[in-house]
Amino acid sequence: MNPLLIAVLVVWALSGIGLIVFVLLHSGKGTGVSDMIASSLYSTQTGTNIIEKNLDRITIIFAVVFMVSLLVLMVIYPQGHIAQ
């Protein structure tokens, strides 16, 4: 395996894990029973605060890095297998 493949695979895997983590960190936007209970305990601001905006930006960055690394892998190995 060449170093470029290893580097792209590492970036792809880390960005995938990071994307999963940051998507799960987002607060729910639902209107179910759990949201009604939680809204009485927390403030009911409908706008996003600075933490939510930064979380959105980080999630978008991870998604872009994931997609770019996936496209690079598709260009490097179009047949889907790695010759040994």
XYZ file of C-alpha atoms in Angstrom:
84
model
C 0.000 0.000 0.000
C 1.348 3.374 -0.901
C 1.526 6.283 1.575
C -1.099 8.313 -0.312
C -3.653 5.550 0.091
C -2.890 5.189 3.788
C -3.174 8.948 4.358
C -6.476 9.216 2.481
C -7.916 6.190 4.292
C -6.933 7.635 7.677
C -8.488 11.010 6.820
C -11.607 9.256 5.522
C -12.001 7.112 8.647
C -11.356 9.963 11.095
C -13.719 12.299 9.275
C -16.396 9.595 9.243
C -16.070 9.031 12.988
C -15.990 12.776 13.632
C -19.061 13.275 11.468
C -20.987 10.661 13.441
C -19.950 12.227 16.756
C -20.840 15.781 15.765
C -24.180 14.799 14.238
C -25.068 13.059 17.495
C -24.083 16.177 19.466
C -26.789 18.244 17.786
C -29.862 18.967 19.828
C -33.165 17.535 18.708
C -35.534 19.724 16.734
C -38.626 17.615 17.307
C -42.008 18.615 18.645
C -42.759 15.401 20.475
C -43.501 14.756 24.118
C -39.824 14.748 25.075
C -39.387 18.192 23.510
C -42.400 19.520 25.447
C -40.917 18.254 28.706
C -37.457 19.562 27.894
C -38.765 22.962 26.787
C -40.193 23.570 30.239
C -36.793 22.905 31.781
C -34.661 24.883 29.334
C -35.064 28.193 27.569
C -37.354 28.176 24.548
C -35.259 30.239 22.162
C -35.991 29.240 18.596
C -32.812 30.791 17.188
C -29.503 29.006 17.371
C -26.926 30.341 19.747
C -23.213 30.611 19.080
C -22.523 27.056 20.265
C -25.062 25.599 17.841
C -23.650 27.683 14.998
C -20.122 26.483 15.726
C -21.368 22.906 15.970
C -23.060 23.324 12.584
C -19.844 24.673 11.048
C -17.736 21.837 12.438
C -20.245 19.254 11.211
C -20.229 20.777 7.724
C -16.410 20.785 7.672
C -16.325 17.095 8.652
C -18.914 16.292 5.969
C -16.937 18.120 3.277
C -13.676 16.422 4.299
C -15.438 13.041 4.291
C -16.877 13.594 0.811
C -13.616 14.938 -0.649
C -11.616 12.027 0.741
C -14.224 9.617 -0.622
C -13.995 11.224 -4.060
C -10.182 11.022 -3.942
C -10.438 7.322 -3.128
C -12.823 6.858 -6.043
C -10.381 8.573 -8.421
C -7.316 6.709 -7.142
C -8.981 3.273 -7.160
C -11.886 3.309 -9.655
C -12.172 -0.510 -9.752
C -12.842 -0.738 -6.016
C -9.985 -3.052 -5.123
C -6.392 -2.524 -4.135
C -3.783 -4.595 -5.977
C -1.187 -6.063 -3.658
